[in-house]
XYZ file of C-alpha atoms in Angstrom:
571
model
C 16.031 24.637 -10.125
C 18.049 22.959 -7.652
C 18.039 25.701 -4.691
C 21.139 27.359 -3.602
C 22.589 29.367 -0.808
C 22.027 32.994 -0.754
C 25.036 35.091 -0.442
C 25.605 38.447 1.243
C 27.094 41.767 -0.519
C 30.715 40.437 -1.337
C 32.210 43.752 -2.712
C 32.911 44.576 0.749
C 33.200 41.605 3.403
C 33.693 42.678 6.450
C 34.848 46.435 7.671
C 35.752 47.900 11.109
C 34.967 51.502 11.425
C 37.172 54.074 12.958
C 36.517 54.863 16.771
C 33.039 56.453 17.737
C 32.358 58.637 20.569
C 30.587 56.559 23.983
C 27.454 58.421 22.746
C 27.520 57.051 18.990
C 28.198 53.411 20.728
C 25.402 53.557 22.895
C 22.564 54.729 20.132
C 23.928 52.075 17.834
C 21.067 49.410 17.370
C 23.634 46.438 17.841
C 26.409 45.880 20.862
C 29.921 47.500 20.102
C 33.117 46.106 21.557
C 35.192 47.853 24.018
C 37.259 49.874 21.511
C 34.431 51.301 19.747
C 34.525 50.181 16.716
C 31.494 49.701 14.608
C 31.990 46.454 12.482
C 29.421 44.499 9.779
C 30.108 41.716 7.770
C 28.653 40.950 4.295
C 26.864 44.079 4.274
C 25.139 43.720 7.837
C 25.381 45.600 11.100
C 24.493 42.990 13.419
C 28.339 41.524 12.447
C 26.720 38.359 11.768
C 26.216 38.312 7.748
C 23.942 35.185 7.742
C 20.776 34.293 5.898
C 17.520 34.464 7.599
C 14.918 31.466 7.607
C 13.577 30.538 4.269
C 16.978 31.673 2.524
C 15.771 35.365 3.073
C 18.701 37.536 3.358
C 18.202 40.998 5.646
C 21.591 43.180 4.606
C 21.328 47.362 6.119
C 21.102 48.449 2.562
C 19.676 45.285 0.889
C 16.725 42.342 1.539
C 15.315 39.542 -0.501
C 15.080 35.909 -1.132
C 14.490 32.935 -1.325
C 17.761 32.733 -3.363
C 19.837 36.338 -3.425
C 23.163 36.796 -5.420
C 26.599 38.044 -4.348
C 27.136 41.632 -5.373
C 28.647 42.557 -7.613
C 26.082 41.024 -10.102
C 25.470 40.951 -13.956
C 21.850 41.764 -15.048
C 20.091 40.041 -17.957
C 16.781 40.026 -19.605
C 14.124 37.523 -18.793
C 13.351 35.064 -21.789
C 10.667 34.291 -23.171
C 10.228 30.709 -23.120
C 8.986 29.627 -19.468
C 8.230 32.964 -18.645
C 5.617 34.059 -20.889
C 3.111 35.509 -18.066
C 5.485 37.834 -16.744
C 5.750 39.455 -20.358
C 1.562 39.872 -20.219
C -1.124 41.292 -18.234
C -0.236 38.988 -15.488
C 3.486 40.694 -14.984
C 1.379 44.190 -14.509
C -0.764 43.064 -11.782
C 2.130 41.472 -10.115
C 4.229 45.178 -10.544
C 1.408 47.283 -8.974
C 0.653 44.732 -6.260
C 4.500 45.180 -5.365
C 4.237 48.814 -5.279
C 0.946 48.566 -3.371
C 2.554 46.307 -0.743
C 5.864 48.574 -0.430
C 3.610 51.871 -0.371
C 1.912 50.391 2.552
C 4.926 50.069 4.614
C 6.049 53.331 3.752
C 8.896 52.260 1.635
C 9.877 55.034 -1.097
C 10.026 52.706 -4.705
C 12.139 53.897 -7.533
C 11.341 51.212 -9.701
C 10.194 47.631 -10.020
C 11.798 45.041 -12.979
C 12.198 41.916 -13.594
C 15.474 40.768 -14.571
C 17.939 37.745 -14.239
C 20.615 38.024 -11.611
C 23.997 35.874 -11.312
C 26.873 36.784 -9.214
C 29.952 38.452 -11.196
C 32.681 36.629 -9.362
C 31.091 33.041 -9.762
C 31.315 31.537 -12.968
C 29.212 28.789 -12.438
C 25.900 30.915 -11.206
C 23.091 30.447 -12.573
C 21.147 33.306 -13.925
C 17.987 33.328 -11.133
C 14.928 35.578 -12.693
C 14.602 38.327 -9.778
C 11.753 40.770 -8.771
C 14.335 43.690 -8.832
C 13.292 46.526 -6.716
C 15.044 49.896 -6.400
C 14.139 51.465 -2.800
C 14.956 53.763 -0.061
C 14.572 51.508 2.919
C 9.471 40.893 1.426
C 6.841 39.280 -0.278
C 7.015 35.724 -2.238
C 6.071 35.768 -6.219
C 6.818 31.418 -6.067
C 9.528 29.615 -5.910
C 11.074 30.161 -9.049
C 11.209 33.990 -8.477
C 13.108 35.370 -5.816
C 12.875 39.225 -4.546
C 15.458 41.687 -4.153
C 15.338 45.135 -2.731
C 18.108 47.136 -2.335
C 19.407 50.808 -2.186
C 21.760 52.205 -4.224
C 24.846 52.766 -2.322
C 25.748 48.969 -2.693
C 26.768 49.660 -6.150
C 28.860 53.155 -5.535
C 32.525 52.499 -5.640
C 34.848 53.212 -2.878
C 37.244 56.336 -3.450
C 40.819 56.088 -3.274
C 43.311 58.490 -2.112
C 46.543 58.837 -0.763
C 46.989 58.304 3.065
C 49.127 61.945 3.830
C 52.100 62.516 5.566
C 50.404 64.175 8.086
C 48.334 60.920 9.381
C 50.120 59.226 12.165
C 49.842 56.193 10.582
C 52.314 57.113 7.329
C 55.528 56.967 9.423
C 54.863 53.537 10.662
C 53.068 51.714 8.283
C 55.654 49.429 7.491
C 56.003 48.388 10.768
C 52.741 47.861 11.105
C 52.283 45.888 7.791
C 55.097 43.790 9.001
C 52.863 42.755 12.435
C 49.706 42.125 10.553
C 51.539 40.176 8.157
C 53.113 37.867 11.211
C 49.721 37.651 13.100
C 47.465 36.945 10.619
C 46.479 33.428 8.202
C 47.346 35.178 4.757
C 45.822 32.094 2.747
C 43.565 34.007 -0.111
C 44.820 37.037 0.582
C 46.069 39.307 -2.380
C 46.924 42.788 -1.217
C 47.625 44.353 1.894
C 47.968 48.255 1.882
C 46.730 51.394 3.564
C 44.796 54.445 1.566
C 42.060 56.542 2.588
C 38.631 55.493 1.788
C 35.105 57.407 0.804
C 32.076 57.024 -0.800
C 30.796 59.274 -3.294
C 29.010 61.955 -1.857
C 31.332 62.153 1.746
C 33.408 65.093 1.970
C 35.909 63.465 4.625
C 38.112 60.455 4.022
C 39.271 58.071 6.551
C 42.612 56.137 6.531
C 41.669 52.557 6.221
C 43.952 49.344 6.048
C 42.532 48.017 3.179
C 42.652 44.204 2.480
C 41.914 42.311 -1.264
C 41.195 38.790 -0.757
C 40.119 36.131 -3.762
C 37.170 37.032 -5.173
C 36.855 32.997 -5.757
C 37.485 32.014 -2.002
C 34.786 31.958 0.626
C 36.068 32.635 3.783
C 35.365 34.439 7.463
C 37.230 37.282 7.250
C 35.730 38.233 10.839
C 38.843 37.174 12.780
C 41.390 38.609 10.850
C 39.794 42.419 10.667
C 39.666 42.057 14.514
C 43.526 41.455 14.919
C 44.491 44.334 12.511
C 42.023 46.839 14.469
C 43.651 45.592 17.809
C 47.314 45.853 16.358
C 45.984 49.271 15.324
C 44.662 50.271 18.421
C 47.795 49.045 20.877
C 49.625 51.723 18.474
C 47.176 54.664 19.676
C 45.833 54.617 16.133
C 41.900 54.141 17.008
C 40.950 56.341 13.618
C 42.353 54.129 10.888
C 39.574 51.787 9.892
C 39.686 47.992 8.705
C 37.973 46.792 5.167
C 38.182 43.623 3.773
C 37.295 43.816 -0.366
C 36.676 41.412 -2.652
C 38.529 41.456 -6.054
C 41.309 39.939 -8.471
C 44.636 41.400 -9.930
C 44.201 41.434 -13.268
C 47.845 40.637 -14.547
C 47.297 38.210 -17.699
C 43.602 38.497 -19.581
C 42.800 37.722 -23.348
C 43.975 40.069 -25.846
C 41.985 43.633 -26.787
C 40.189 42.749 -29.796
C 40.605 45.859 -31.504
C 39.309 46.154 -35.164
C 41.361 49.499 -35.354
C 45.185 48.601 -35.855
C 46.922 50.896 -37.996
C 48.755 50.005 -40.258
C 52.198 50.706 -38.916
C 51.505 48.183 -36.285
C 51.452 45.681 -38.751
C 54.594 45.843 -40.321
C 57.908 47.756 -39.374
C 58.652 49.031 -36.175
C 57.239 47.338 -33.505
C 54.199 50.195 -31.982
C 54.427 50.901 -28.670
C 51.241 50.306 -26.158
C 50.317 47.324 -28.943
C 49.958 43.433 -27.354
C 51.973 40.788 -27.817
C 52.161 37.421 -26.769
C 53.537 34.443 -27.258
C 53.368 32.611 -30.918
C 49.730 31.495 -31.784
C 48.862 31.490 -28.338
C 45.833 33.267 -26.350
C 46.450 35.773 -23.745
C 49.549 38.341 -23.859
C 50.129 41.802 -22.543
C 51.349 45.149 -23.574
C 54.331 45.742 -25.530
C 56.198 48.455 -23.057
C 58.959 49.796 -24.736
C 62.839 49.748 -25.504
C 65.580 49.672 -22.820
C 69.161 49.488 -23.674
C 72.059 47.616 -22.071
C 75.861 48.102 -22.296
C 78.122 44.984 -23.287
C 80.037 44.547 -20.650
C 83.312 43.618 -22.729
C 82.666 46.000 -26.233
C 80.316 48.993 -24.114
C 78.546 49.129 -27.033
C 74.818 49.389 -26.706
C 72.256 46.876 -27.793
C 68.588 47.933 -27.630
C 65.973 45.322 -26.390
C 62.149 45.594 -26.519
C 60.301 44.757 -22.631
C 57.489 43.734 -21.431
C 56.185 41.370 -18.115
C 57.878 37.774 -17.791
C 54.094 36.456 -17.290
C 52.830 37.931 -20.623
C 56.307 36.242 -22.483
C 55.989 32.860 -20.696
C 52.034 32.591 -20.316
C 50.752 29.630 -17.846
C 49.917 26.410 -19.660
C 52.746 26.194 -22.035
C 55.142 23.284 -21.164
C 57.686 24.649 -23.017
C 57.810 27.554 -20.576
C 57.328 26.161 -17.246
C 60.446 25.960 -16.224
C 61.447 29.629 -17.322
C 58.294 30.898 -15.746
C 59.756 29.988 -12.170
C 63.478 29.587 -13.109
C 63.737 32.746 -15.060
C 65.641 33.075 -18.443
C 69.057 34.168 -19.988
C 69.235 33.047 -23.643
C 73.073 32.386 -23.536
C 72.632 29.545 -21.234
C 69.612 28.639 -23.226
C 69.944 27.715 -26.935
C 66.555 26.450 -27.709
C 64.569 29.189 -26.090
C 64.853 30.646 -29.442
C 62.452 28.406 -31.657
C 59.960 28.241 -28.310
C 59.931 31.962 -26.939
C 59.357 33.581 -30.295
C 56.229 36.503 -30.123
C 53.972 38.405 -31.917
C 53.293 41.568 -31.893
C 50.242 42.658 -32.144
C 48.999 39.356 -30.496
C 47.476 36.234 -33.009
C 44.350 37.000 -31.308
C 44.039 40.506 -31.464
C 45.394 40.226 -35.179
C 42.869 37.759 -36.294
C 40.038 40.072 -34.996
C 41.333 42.621 -37.059
C 41.701 40.890 -40.257
C 38.173 39.393 -39.752
C 36.904 42.422 -39.570
C 38.647 43.975 -42.420
C 37.803 40.433 -44.237
C 34.239 40.880 -43.696
C 34.317 44.635 -44.892
C 36.035 43.379 -47.724
C 33.757 40.504 -48.669
C 30.680 43.036 -48.147
C 32.514 45.087 -50.619
C 33.231 42.249 -53.431
C 29.455 41.780 -52.994
C 28.639 45.057 -53.587
C 26.580 45.430 -57.120
C 28.640 48.685 -58.140
C 31.749 46.312 -57.668
C 30.317 43.568 -59.794
C 29.325 45.869 -61.982
C 32.548 47.390 -62.406
C 34.474 44.592 -62.637
C 32.416 43.312 -65.534
C 32.707 46.578 -67.108
C 36.488 45.387 -67.188
C 36.443 41.933 -67.595
C 34.651 43.063 -71.347
C 36.782 45.256 -72.352
C 34.798 48.011 -71.232
C 36.518 51.463 -69.344
C 35.774 53.069 -66.057
C 35.841 56.819 -65.005
C 39.365 57.479 -63.329
C 37.734 57.822 -59.894
C 35.692 54.471 -60.094
C 39.168 52.799 -61.793
C 40.870 53.915 -58.921
C 38.875 52.685 -56.127
C 38.321 49.446 -57.818
C 42.022 49.063 -58.035
C 41.975 50.256 -54.222
C 39.501 47.379 -53.220
C 41.711 44.712 -54.511
C 45.058 46.200 -53.249
C 43.679 46.396 -49.784
C 42.616 42.610 -49.655
C 46.248 41.878 -51.203
C 47.654 43.824 -48.629
C 45.769 42.175 -45.701
C 47.079 38.741 -46.737
C 50.650 39.694 -46.860
C 50.892 41.199 -43.550
C 49.257 38.574 -41.625
C 52.641 36.882 -42.044
C 54.568 40.117 -40.724
C 53.352 40.522 -36.896
C 56.641 38.269 -35.934
C 58.044 40.392 -32.831
C 61.614 38.422 -32.090
C 61.903 35.738 -29.711
C 62.669 36.652 -25.268
C 66.397 37.277 -24.628
C 66.136 37.111 -20.807
C 63.093 36.978 -18.296
C 63.145 37.295 -14.439
C 60.428 34.782 -13.864
C 57.877 35.617 -11.064
C 60.172 35.982 -8.186
C 61.263 38.445 -5.846
C 64.212 40.465 -4.513
C 65.353 42.892 -2.153
C 64.080 46.245 -3.193
C 66.589 49.466 -3.686
C 63.810 51.570 -4.211
C 63.029 51.709 -0.607
C 63.806 50.537 2.806
C 61.692 47.259 3.872
C 62.466 43.724 4.946
C 59.919 42.744 2.601
C 61.393 41.996 -1.007
C 59.629 42.842 -3.813
C 58.445 41.568 -7.058
C 60.581 40.645 -10.147
C 58.543 40.205 -13.377
C 60.023 41.523 -16.780
C 61.024 40.283 -19.978
C 63.579 41.641 -22.488
C 62.929 40.816 -26.155
C 65.397 40.397 -28.991
C 63.754 42.169 -31.820
C 64.686 42.078 -35.691
C 66.260 45.060 -36.901
C 63.333 45.836 -39.522
C 60.902 45.736 -36.482
C 63.009 47.758 -34.071
C 61.734 51.501 -33.199
C 61.780 53.563 -30.744
C 60.118 55.167 -27.373
C 57.291 56.895 -29.492
C 53.880 56.539 -30.108
C 52.015 56.809 -33.608
C 51.826 60.039 -34.668
C 47.996 58.750 -35.823
C 46.550 55.729 -35.041
C 44.012 54.199 -33.162
C 42.151 56.783 -30.523
C 40.926 53.762 -27.990
C 44.517 52.249 -27.310
C 46.673 54.114 -24.264
C 49.885 53.488 -25.608
C 52.101 54.838 -21.876
C 50.291 54.794 -18.541
C 50.386 58.307 -16.531
C 50.490 58.163 -13.055
C 49.313 61.611 -11.630
C 49.109 60.448 -8.172
C 50.693 57.757 -6.495
C 49.532 55.913 -3.374
C 51.402 57.740 -0.781
C 52.172 54.472 1.138
C 53.076 51.356 -0.629
C 51.296 48.114 -0.404
C 51.900 44.782 0.195
C 51.268 41.628 -2.447
C 50.711 38.591 -1.337
C 52.220 35.960 -4.090
C 52.039 32.371 -4.273
C 54.606 29.832 -5.021
C 54.623 25.863 -4.811
C 57.608 24.724 -2.567
C 57.890 21.188 -1.907
C 54.595 20.257 -3.626
C 52.709 22.428 -0.981
C 51.387 25.954 -1.959
C 52.827 29.096 0.344
C 52.306 32.727 0.574
C 55.089 34.596 -0.112
C 54.386 38.551 1.076
C 56.184 41.492 -0.653
C 56.310 45.330 -0.830
C 55.243 46.672 -4.358
C 54.785 50.078 -5.506
C 51.158 50.763 -6.388
C 49.214 53.849 -8.226
C 45.935 55.011 -6.763
C 43.223 55.614 -9.559
C 41.587 58.653 -10.451
C 38.598 59.691 -8.797
C 35.879 58.273 -10.921
C 32.021 58.878 -11.059
C 29.756 57.000 -8.187
C 28.777 53.927 -10.147
C 31.647 53.164 -12.895
C 35.025 53.287 -11.370
C 38.137 54.771 -13.221
C 41.153 52.215 -13.396
C 44.427 53.328 -14.317
C 45.510 49.867 -15.358
C 42.918 48.408 -18.047
C 42.849 44.437 -18.912
C 45.466 44.073 -21.093
C 48.204 46.554 -20.164
C 50.328 44.501 -17.793
C 53.873 45.126 -19.355
C 53.013 48.573 -20.177
C 55.795 51.765 -19.424
C 54.620 53.975 -16.410
C 55.231 57.648 -16.257
C 54.285 60.571 -13.606
C 52.536 63.496 -14.975
C 55.973 65.542 -15.572
C 56.951 62.496 -18.350
C 59.701 60.760 -15.435
C 59.821 57.225 -15.907
C 58.487 55.194 -13.112
C 58.950 51.805 -13.762
C 56.689 48.676 -15.632
C 53.215 47.732 -14.442
C 52.831 44.629 -13.125
C 48.415 44.619 -13.509
C 45.788 46.629 -11.278
C 42.649 45.515 -9.525
C 39.491 44.272 -11.673
C 37.045 46.746 -10.128
C 39.386 49.664 -10.141
C 41.389 50.987 -7.217
C 44.911 50.431 -7.639
C 47.914 49.198 -9.984
C 51.087 47.528 -8.884
C 53.912 48.671 -10.552
C 57.881 47.706 -10.229
C 60.331 50.812 -9.986
C 62.675 51.364 -12.386
C 65.824 51.420 -9.926
C 64.585 47.465 -8.979
C 64.075 46.571 -12.670
C 67.603 48.325 -13.338
C 69.169 46.566 -10.763
C 67.664 42.921 -11.433
C 68.178 43.230 -15.487
C 71.768 44.516 -14.767
C 72.147 40.872 -12.617
C 70.760 39.041 -14.631
C 71.828 39.832 -17.760
C 75.575 40.855 -16.814
C 75.161 44.202 -18.305
C 77.702 47.265 -17.746
C 74.961 49.781 -18.236
C 71.505 50.202 -18.455
C 69.607 53.042 -20.648
C 65.623 54.139 -20.808
C 64.290 56.191 -23.409
C 67.553 57.307 -25.062
C 70.010 59.352 -23.278
C 67.948 62.267 -22.392
C 65.864 59.975 -19.998
C 67.646 57.886 -17.957
C 70.976 56.527 -18.115
C 72.951 54.680 -15.219
């Protein structure tokens, strides 16, 4: 196997702690700078994050080599082919030898396992056979087997909490955000926010400037970290930490692949919360709900479906590329009716659903009891009333499935913002906010209301309910190509923090495929339209209903905007 460079723990790229006391700084094993902030880089408190000779990595909570994949990692079983010796007595002898070595070093071992490891964020990574040692606290097994000794803490997820109004950074965050954006190279940045971060078991959380960087980027974030720390110190905010994390915003993933689509979702009024996608395409998003626009000439109200623009106008389609960047208002785009047809549920979800039912039907048609009943009927025999009903129902279900495969047509895109920015009306900021919405012209037989199914799938959340917002807004870093050059455009966005989760498994407010959902608070009040959330959990971004309303009225020329009916939102 071709050798690869070992990689540090990239969950946390780099970190600068709040200011510590002089006594703590004096006892820290590595030199601290005059600001008395303890720094780390890729899991190492010496702030270097470099590999040792031979490819070994020595982090605070993890050591190993000669190849060590970055975290988070995906585990797999060791194939018998080529590794038979690890599945026999030799593997047991090696395991016992490892226990003996670690015991002599006074290392408390929780377990030793042979498995394959590959980096989650590296699509081209080759799984590497590794002796995985869970311990509290380096011996080679040959060129083809790596060793990893790791504490459990790197797998713990951060707990996100809102910055309090009493925190010193709260009233000046917008100004600090401006300074950071102006002073730093924003290449490969995704979001910039200020939250309180802690780990499970920690009673106290600290306000932290948190920067999310592209999970596929490989960079040295220490200069930017130190620049941010200096900006904070100049304002006397010594107790605010700085952290760079590697992640991505899940905007436009594949369909949900749900077997349990309710019959009502396949015919009649389109159901809130189900998937949608451009006709016969992969990917997509969520059908968010219904809004109404008032015609400026007739004063009549007309109902439209709503979702995200990036869900209705996906990447990779030549027909939709211009509209993705320039937006769309159908009165000036007559050919959009045929090119921007949508399905709900999406073709991918629907095909998955029917594949599941087709399998069940095939199994039933091959069942000896069904064949026996069918033979009896063909020979002029009779069935009991119960058996006859069951038999007829099986045949009817098969026919209905075939019929419904042509009834998922949702309508076509009526207007779309494209993925652009505009000045916000929901908050004061020098930065604009993102517009990412699309209105859907739905045929009469599929028009519904903003109600969820009374009986349907148990594993679909039709609305996204935010019980706690982020306290401070997040700066999003969108990218656009201007004159052939990709530039970064800072924006200011509303964000929702995930609820506290278990130690190792985050509780994400926004799941894959949720973009385009309507967002409500715990009182049932409409907040806005969901844009997407971080893949590893933490927070989600949404467009505020006030900004959404103003932009839709500006694009369509509507006199009025109404959501959720007369009693919900009427401006």
